[in-house]
């Protein structure tokens, strides 16, 4: 499905300078998957080019397959099945969904509901998943909000049940991270030791001798398309960004974007961009969305309380862009 209003932009770039005379070029392949450009690059020297190419192709197939299970645009997806049936009966989950749903609820609890996958009815009211999004009537937002609440999502014995009628889930804020994690695990299981998967700016890397101390993650400037905001060095890890400039539309000079505050039903307006660094990408993805909703003050406190994540929050103050960096990243982050 083509969503016309979408302004796709890569939030982050990876820039890798590999030194030495016979500096190795990575094998790089790109595909449009999960509604974005996914790039896989592998630096391994000890595996033949044919073998690496086949492993990359297999990783793309895995990404396409997992996305088809966990998106809610496909009428035959697992998530669509849950949305149509989980009020009537508890729906058995696969291991991916157990992981996705329990992590989602965990992040909801930690963020006091800033992250909430049951926000789907509100996203529908805005038609963010459709071709032409619109600003809904207030009554439509209120009615959609009455059908949300992660507390009404029950996970028991690897099954999910909706405790409220007409509930719906949307994994758009977390699934991309999980899918990339799975694809990277497959590469690693097959002997790859130095690779990067970049899914529209959400990135997971593993580092080998060729890339050690050489990978810089750049954060794109959220308001100037061709500019970069800053960078930090990352060997092995994950980084996800949630921004208001990625998918949005403008109506009556107001910018409306796809990250919604579950307390109000309107797009969260305290941040411009939030980048989260953590070990796995599922966690970074979900926390980037959560911190974006929480805003710079509560968001930074939140990051500081969680040892497993670090982050950079860009926001507007008196019409200019300012930023906050969490204590574990402050010495590494270089502003452009
Ligand atoms: P993207 O995946 O587009 O890079 P995000 O990770 O920030 O960006 O996820 C945004 C997506 O998350 C939205 O398109 C929507 O599907 C979902 N979403 C929006 N608001 C929330 C929220 N408060 N909690 C959980 N998911 C949300
Ligand atoms: Mg996210």
Short mmCIF file of C-alpha atoms and ligand atoms in Angstrom, two decimals:
data_model
loop_
_atom_site.label_atom_id
_atom_site.label_comp_id
_atom_site.label_asym_id
_atom_site.label_seq_id
_atom_site.Cartn_x
_atom_site.Cartn_y
_atom_site.Cartn_z
CA UNK A 1 0.00 0.00 0.00
CA UNK A 2 1.31 3.43 -0.86
CA UNK A 3 0.61 6.03 1.75
CA UNK A 4 0.82 9.26 -0.14
CA UNK A 5 1.29 11.69 2.68
CA UNK A 6 4.35 9.93 3.95
CA UNK A 7 7.57 11.79 3.76
CA UNK A 8 10.12 9.07 4.09
CA UNK A 9 13.46 10.13 5.32
CA UNK A 10 16.32 8.26 6.84
CA UNK A 11 16.64 9.46 10.38
CA UNK A 12 20.13 8.25 10.89
CA UNK A 13 23.01 7.39 8.75
CA UNK A 14 25.86 5.10 9.48
CA UNK A 15 29.17 6.27 8.25
CA UNK A 16 32.00 3.82 8.39
CA UNK A 17 35.54 4.69 7.49
CA UNK A 18 37.64 1.59 7.12
CA UNK A 19 41.31 2.32 7.00
CA UNK A 20 44.27 0.39 5.58
CA UNK A 21 45.44 0.13 1.98
CA UNK A 22 43.42 -2.94 1.18
CA UNK A 23 40.43 -1.62 3.01
CA UNK A 24 37.53 -4.02 2.57
CA UNK A 25 34.32 -2.89 0.96
CA UNK A 26 31.25 -4.29 2.64
CA UNK A 27 28.70 -6.29 0.70
CA UNK A 28 25.63 -4.08 0.76
CA UNK A 29 22.08 -4.79 -0.36
CA UNK A 30 18.98 -2.65 -0.02
CA UNK A 31 15.28 -3.49 -0.24
CA UNK A 32 12.07 -1.60 0.39
CA UNK A 33 10.50 -3.50 3.28
CA UNK A 34 8.41 -2.58 6.35
CA UNK A 35 7.44 0.63 4.53
CA UNK A 36 11.01 1.86 4.50
CA UNK A 37 14.42 1.25 2.96
CA UNK A 38 16.24 -1.58 4.66
CA UNK A 39 19.97 -1.83 4.07
CA UNK A 40 22.07 -4.78 5.14
CA UNK A 41 25.83 -4.54 4.95
CA UNK A 42 28.31 -7.23 5.88
CA UNK A 43 32.06 -6.81 6.29
CA UNK A 44 33.09 -10.39 6.98
CA UNK A 45 36.25 -11.34 5.13
CA UNK A 46 36.31 -15.07 5.83
CA UNK A 47 33.05 -15.93 4.08
CA UNK A 48 32.71 -15.97 0.30
CA UNK A 49 30.81 -13.20 -1.43
CA UNK A 50 28.22 -15.68 -2.74
CA UNK A 51 27.60 -17.03 0.72
CA UNK A 52 27.29 -13.56 2.26
CA UNK A 53 24.89 -12.49 -0.50
CA UNK A 54 22.72 -15.56 0.13
CA UNK A 55 22.68 -14.86 3.87
CA UNK A 56 21.67 -11.25 3.27
CA UNK A 57 18.87 -12.40 0.92
CA UNK A 58 17.69 -14.86 3.58
CA UNK A 59 17.66 -12.04 6.14
CA UNK A 60 15.49 -9.95 3.80
CA UNK A 61 13.09 -12.88 3.40
CA UNK A 62 12.89 -13.21 7.18
CA UNK A 63 12.18 -9.49 7.54
CA UNK A 64 9.43 -9.62 4.89
CA UNK A 65 7.91 -12.70 6.52
CA UNK A 66 7.94 -11.34 10.09
CA UNK A 67 6.57 -8.00 8.92
CA UNK A 68 3.71 -9.81 7.19
CA UNK A 69 2.84 -11.43 10.54
CA UNK A 70 3.08 -8.36 12.76
CA UNK A 71 1.84 -5.40 10.73
CA UNK A 72 -1.80 -4.50 10.82
CA UNK A 73 -2.20 -3.40 7.22
CA UNK A 74 -2.29 -6.95 5.93
CA UNK A 75 -5.71 -8.54 6.40
CA UNK A 76 -4.06 -11.95 6.86
CA UNK A 77 -1.52 -10.86 9.46
CA UNK A 78 -1.41 -12.38 12.93
CA UNK A 79 -2.06 -8.95 14.43
CA UNK A 80 -5.18 -8.47 12.27
CA UNK A 81 -6.40 -11.86 13.47
CA UNK A 82 -5.84 -10.82 17.09
CA UNK A 83 -7.64 -7.53 16.49
CA UNK A 84 -10.65 -9.35 15.03
CA UNK A 85 -10.85 -12.12 17.60
CA UNK A 86 -9.14 -11.38 20.94
CA UNK A 87 -12.26 -9.92 22.56
CA UNK A 88 -14.29 -13.05 21.83
CA UNK A 89 -11.61 -15.56 22.69
CA UNK A 90 -8.02 -15.73 23.97
CA UNK A 91 -5.77 -15.99 20.88
CA UNK A 92 -2.63 -18.18 21.09
CA UNK A 93 0.59 -16.28 20.39
CA UNK A 94 3.80 -17.24 18.61
CA UNK A 95 7.10 -16.58 20.42
CA UNK A 96 7.56 -13.31 18.54
CA UNK A 97 4.22 -11.98 19.73
CA UNK A 98 4.80 -13.14 23.30
CA UNK A 99 8.02 -11.14 23.20
CA UNK A 100 6.47 -8.12 21.47
CA UNK A 101 3.37 -7.95 23.66
CA UNK A 102 5.11 -8.52 27.00
CA UNK A 103 7.80 -5.97 26.14
CA UNK A 104 5.12 -3.49 25.02
CA UNK A 105 3.24 -3.84 28.29
CA UNK A 106 6.49 -3.53 30.25
CA UNK A 107 7.37 -0.27 28.43
CA UNK A 108 3.80 0.99 28.99
CA UNK A 109 4.09 0.34 32.71
CA UNK A 110 7.51 1.99 32.97
CA UNK A 111 6.42 5.03 30.94
CA UNK A 112 3.09 5.37 32.71
CA UNK A 113 1.21 4.73 29.48
CA UNK A 114 3.18 7.06 27.17
CA UNK A 115 3.86 3.97 25.06
CA UNK A 116 0.67 2.04 24.45
CA UNK A 117 0.05 -0.38 21.57
CA UNK A 118 -3.71 -0.22 22.24
CA UNK A 119 -3.61 3.32 20.77
CA UNK A 120 -4.70 1.77 17.43
CA UNK A 121 -8.33 3.06 17.45
CA UNK A 122 -6.97 6.61 17.83
CA UNK A 123 -4.49 6.08 14.97
CA UNK A 124 -7.44 4.88 12.88
CA UNK A 125 -9.43 8.01 13.73
CA UNK A 126 -6.55 10.05 12.29
CA UNK A 127 -6.28 7.60 9.40
CA UNK A 128 -2.52 7.52 9.87
CA UNK A 129 -2.41 4.08 8.28
CA UNK A 130 -4.40 5.15 5.22
CA UNK A 131 -3.72 7.22 2.12
CA UNK A 132 -5.19 10.49 3.34
CA UNK A 133 -4.91 11.25 7.04
CA UNK A 134 -7.19 13.87 8.52
CA UNK A 135 -7.78 15.78 11.74
CA UNK A 136 -10.68 13.97 13.41
CA UNK A 137 -13.58 15.57 15.29
CA UNK A 138 -12.92 15.79 19.02
CA UNK A 139 -15.84 13.45 19.66
CA UNK A 140 -14.20 10.84 17.40
CA UNK A 141 -10.95 11.11 19.39
CA UNK A 142 -12.83 10.77 22.68
CA UNK A 143 -14.69 7.76 21.45
CA UNK A 144 -11.48 6.15 20.13
CA UNK A 145 -9.68 6.87 23.43
CA UNK A 146 -12.42 5.06 25.33
CA UNK A 147 -11.39 1.89 23.46
CA UNK A 148 -7.72 2.08 24.50
CA UNK A 149 -5.69 1.10 27.57
CA UNK A 150 -2.88 -1.40 27.93
CA UNK A 151 -4.43 -2.50 31.25
CA UNK A 152 -7.15 -4.14 29.20
CA UNK A 153 -4.68 -6.35 27.39
CA UNK A 154 -4.35 -9.69 29.15
CA UNK A 155 -1.44 -12.02 28.37
CA UNK A 156 -1.88 -15.42 30.05
CA UNK A 157 -0.50 -18.85 29.13
CA UNK A 158 0.94 -17.44 25.90
CA UNK A 159 -2.46 -16.17 24.80
CA UNK A 160 -3.80 -12.65 24.46
CA UNK A 161 -7.28 -11.48 25.38
CA UNK A 162 -8.86 -8.04 25.01
CA UNK A 163 -10.83 -7.14 28.13
CA UNK A 164 -12.66 -4.28 26.42
CA UNK A 165 -14.85 -4.39 23.32
CA UNK A 166 -13.57 -2.94 20.03
CA UNK A 167 -9.97 -2.76 21.22
CA UNK A 168 -7.18 -3.02 18.68
CA UNK A 169 -3.39 -3.14 18.83
CA UNK A 170 -0.77 -1.56 16.57
CA UNK A 171 2.85 -2.68 16.82
CA UNK A 172 4.17 0.15 14.61
CA UNK A 173 6.21 1.58 17.49
CA UNK A 174 8.08 -1.63 18.34
CA UNK A 175 7.84 -4.34 15.65
CA UNK A 176 10.44 -2.89 13.29
CA UNK A 177 13.04 -3.17 16.04
CA UNK A 178 12.09 -6.74 16.84
CA UNK A 179 12.14 -7.81 13.20
CA UNK A 180 15.62 -6.34 12.68
CA UNK A 181 16.83 -8.07 15.88
CA UNK A 182 15.62 -11.40 14.51
CA UNK A 183 17.27 -10.82 11.13
CA UNK A 184 20.56 -9.93 12.84
CA UNK A 185 20.34 -13.08 15.01
CA UNK A 186 20.03 -15.15 11.85
CA UNK A 187 23.11 -13.54 10.33
CA UNK A 188 25.05 -14.19 13.54
CA UNK A 189 23.86 -17.80 13.74
CA UNK A 190 25.21 -18.27 10.24
CA UNK A 191 28.67 -17.10 11.17
CA UNK A 192 28.53 -13.37 10.31
CA UNK A 193 30.56 -11.34 12.79
CA UNK A 194 30.58 -7.82 11.35
CA UNK A 195 27.36 -6.38 9.99
CA UNK A 196 24.81 -3.63 10.09
CA UNK A 197 21.08 -3.58 9.40
CA UNK A 198 19.64 -0.12 8.85
CA UNK A 199 15.85 -0.02 8.58
CA UNK A 200 15.02 3.57 7.70
CA UNK A 201 17.31 4.90 10.41
CA UNK A 202 16.66 2.22 13.03
CA UNK A 203 19.98 0.43 13.18
CA UNK A 204 21.50 -2.68 14.68
CA UNK A 205 25.21 -3.36 14.34
CA UNK A 206 27.70 -6.02 15.30
CA UNK A 207 31.31 -5.11 15.15
CA UNK A 208 34.40 -6.97 14.01
CA UNK A 209 38.02 -5.90 13.52
CA UNK A 210 37.23 -4.09 10.26
CA UNK A 211 34.78 -1.69 11.87
CA UNK A 212 35.95 -1.44 15.46
CA UNK A 213 36.05 2.21 16.57
CA UNK A 214 35.14 3.28 13.05
CA UNK A 215 31.36 3.39 12.88
CA UNK A 216 29.74 6.72 13.42
CA UNK A 217 26.00 7.04 13.77
CA UNK A 218 24.82 10.40 12.46
CA UNK A 219 21.56 11.96 13.52
CA UNK A 220 19.88 13.77 10.69
CA UNK A 221 18.90 17.37 11.30
CA UNK A 222 15.16 17.21 12.00
CA UNK A 223 14.36 20.49 10.26
CA UNK A 224 16.97 20.82 7.52
CA UNK A 225 16.74 17.88 5.15
CA UNK A 226 20.28 17.85 3.87
CA UNK A 227 21.97 18.62 7.18
CA UNK A 228 23.23 16.41 9.97
CA UNK A 229 22.67 17.28 13.60
CA UNK A 230 25.38 15.31 15.35
CA UNK A 231 27.06 11.96 15.70
CA UNK A 232 28.43 9.40 18.07
CA UNK A 233 30.59 6.35 17.68
CA UNK A 234 28.99 2.91 18.08
CA UNK A 235 30.53 -0.54 17.68
CA UNK A 236 27.95 -3.13 18.66
CA UNK A 237 24.45 -2.11 19.61
CA UNK A 238 21.17 -0.65 18.49
CA UNK A 239 19.88 2.82 17.87
CA UNK A 240 16.33 3.94 17.07
CA UNK A 241 14.91 7.37 16.37
CA UNK A 242 11.35 8.64 16.59
CA UNK A 243 10.80 11.97 14.88
CA UNK A 244 7.93 14.30 14.01
CA UNK A 245 9.40 14.79 10.52
CA UNK A 246 9.22 11.22 9.37
CA UNK A 247 5.52 10.76 8.69
CA UNK A 248 3.35 13.79 8.93
CA UNK A 249 0.83 15.99 7.18
CA UNK A 250 0.11 19.68 7.46
CA UNK A 251 -3.42 21.00 7.86
CA UNK A 252 -4.18 24.71 8.42
CA UNK A 253 -0.44 25.29 8.93
CA UNK A 254 -0.28 22.77 11.78
CA UNK A 255 2.03 19.75 11.56
CA UNK A 256 0.34 16.49 12.57
CA UNK A 257 2.50 13.40 12.85
CA UNK A 258 2.10 9.73 13.67
CA UNK A 259 3.23 9.52 17.32
CA UNK A 260 0.17 10.03 19.47
CA UNK A 261 -0.04 10.89 23.16
CA UNK A 262 -2.36 8.24 24.61
CA UNK A 263 -3.50 10.74 27.29
CA UNK A 264 -4.88 13.25 24.75
CA UNK A 265 -5.36 11.37 21.48
CA UNK A 266 -3.39 14.11 19.65
CA UNK A 267 0.15 13.94 18.24
CA UNK A 268 2.72 14.36 21.02
CA UNK A 269 4.16 17.85 20.66
CA UNK A 270 6.97 18.19 23.20
CA UNK A 271 9.80 16.68 21.15
CA UNK A 272 11.05 16.94 17.60
CA UNK A 273 13.27 13.86 17.63
CA UNK A 274 14.31 11.22 20.14
CA UNK A 275 17.20 8.82 19.60
CA UNK A 276 17.63 5.86 21.94
CA UNK A 277 20.67 3.61 22.14
CA UNK A 278 20.44 0.16 23.71
CA UNK A 279 21.62 -3.37 23.22
CA UNK A 280 18.65 -4.64 21.22
CA UNK A 281 16.62 -2.69 18.71
CA UNK A 282 13.16 -3.72 19.92
CA UNK A 283 13.85 -1.99 23.24
CA UNK A 284 15.38 1.09 21.56
CA UNK A 285 12.41 1.36 19.18
CA UNK A 286 9.77 1.22 21.91
CA UNK A 287 11.61 3.56 24.27
CA UNK A 288 12.20 6.12 21.49
CA UNK A 289 8.43 6.32 20.99
CA UNK A 290 7.80 6.44 24.76
CA UNK A 291 10.34 9.23 25.41
CA UNK A 292 9.00 11.19 22.43
CA UNK A 293 5.59 11.22 24.12
CA UNK A 294 6.98 11.97 27.60
CA UNK A 295 8.83 15.08 26.37
CA UNK A 296 12.34 16.38 27.13
CA UNK A 297 12.08 16.81 30.90
CA UNK A 298 10.20 13.69 31.96
CA UNK A 299 11.85 11.83 29.06
CA UNK A 300 15.41 12.53 30.16
CA UNK A 301 14.61 11.55 33.77
CA UNK A 302 13.09 8.36 32.42
CA UNK A 303 16.20 7.49 30.37
CA UNK A 304 18.47 8.20 33.34
CA UNK A 305 16.49 5.81 35.54
CA UNK A 306 16.96 2.95 33.07
CA UNK A 307 20.54 1.65 32.95
CA UNK A 308 19.93 -0.27 29.71
CA UNK A 309 19.27 2.81 27.57
CA UNK A 310 20.88 6.14 26.67
CA UNK A 311 19.40 8.88 24.54
CA UNK A 312 19.39 12.22 22.77
CA UNK A 313 16.28 14.38 22.82
CA UNK A 314 15.89 17.26 20.34
CA UNK A 315 13.08 19.74 20.98
CA UNK A 316 12.04 23.31 20.28
CA UNK A 317 12.51 26.15 22.72
CA UNK A 318 11.79 29.77 21.81
CA UNK A 319 11.64 28.83 18.15
CA UNK A 320 15.06 27.20 18.06
CA UNK A 321 16.18 23.61 18.33
CA UNK A 322 17.86 22.54 21.54
CA UNK A 323 18.84 19.12 22.82
CA UNK A 324 19.50 17.04 25.93
CA UNK A 325 21.81 14.04 26.10
CA UNK A 326 21.71 11.35 28.79
CA UNK A 327 24.76 10.98 31.04
CA UNK A 328 26.06 7.78 29.43
CA UNK A 329 26.21 9.37 25.98
CA UNK A 330 27.15 12.95 26.75
CA UNK A 331 30.89 12.41 26.32
CA UNK A 332 30.43 10.55 23.04
CA UNK A 333 27.95 12.84 21.32
CA UNK A 334 29.43 15.45 18.98
CA UNK A 335 27.18 18.17 17.63
CA UNK A 336 27.77 19.11 14.02
P1 LIG B 1 8.78 4.69 13.02
O1 LIG B 1 8.53 3.25 13.29
O2 LIG B 1 7.86 5.26 12.00
O3 LIG B 1 10.23 4.97 12.78
P2 LIG B 1 8.19 5.05 15.79
O4 LIG B 1 9.03 3.93 16.21
O5 LIG B 1 8.22 6.26 16.62
O6 LIG B 1 8.47 5.49 14.32
O7 LIG B 1 6.73 4.50 15.78
C1 LIG B 1 5.64 5.24 15.40
C2 LIG B 1 4.49 4.29 15.23
O8 LIG B 1 4.12 3.79 16.52
C3 LIG B 1 3.23 4.93 14.69
O9 LIG B 1 3.18 4.89 13.29
C4 LIG B 1 2.16 4.07 15.30
O10 LIG B 1 2.01 2.88 14.56
C5 LIG B 1 2.73 3.70 16.66
N1 LIG B 1 2.39 4.64 17.76
C6 LIG B 1 2.02 5.95 17.70
N2 LIG B 1 1.89 6.47 18.93
C7 LIG B 1 2.17 5.47 19.81
C8 LIG B 1 2.20 5.37 21.23
N3 LIG B 1 1.93 6.40 22.02
N4 LIG B 1 2.54 4.17 21.78
C9 LIG B 1 2.84 3.10 21.00
N5 LIG B 1 2.82 3.13 19.66
C10 LIG B 1 2.50 4.28 19.06
MG1 LIG B 2 9.41 3.26 18.07
#
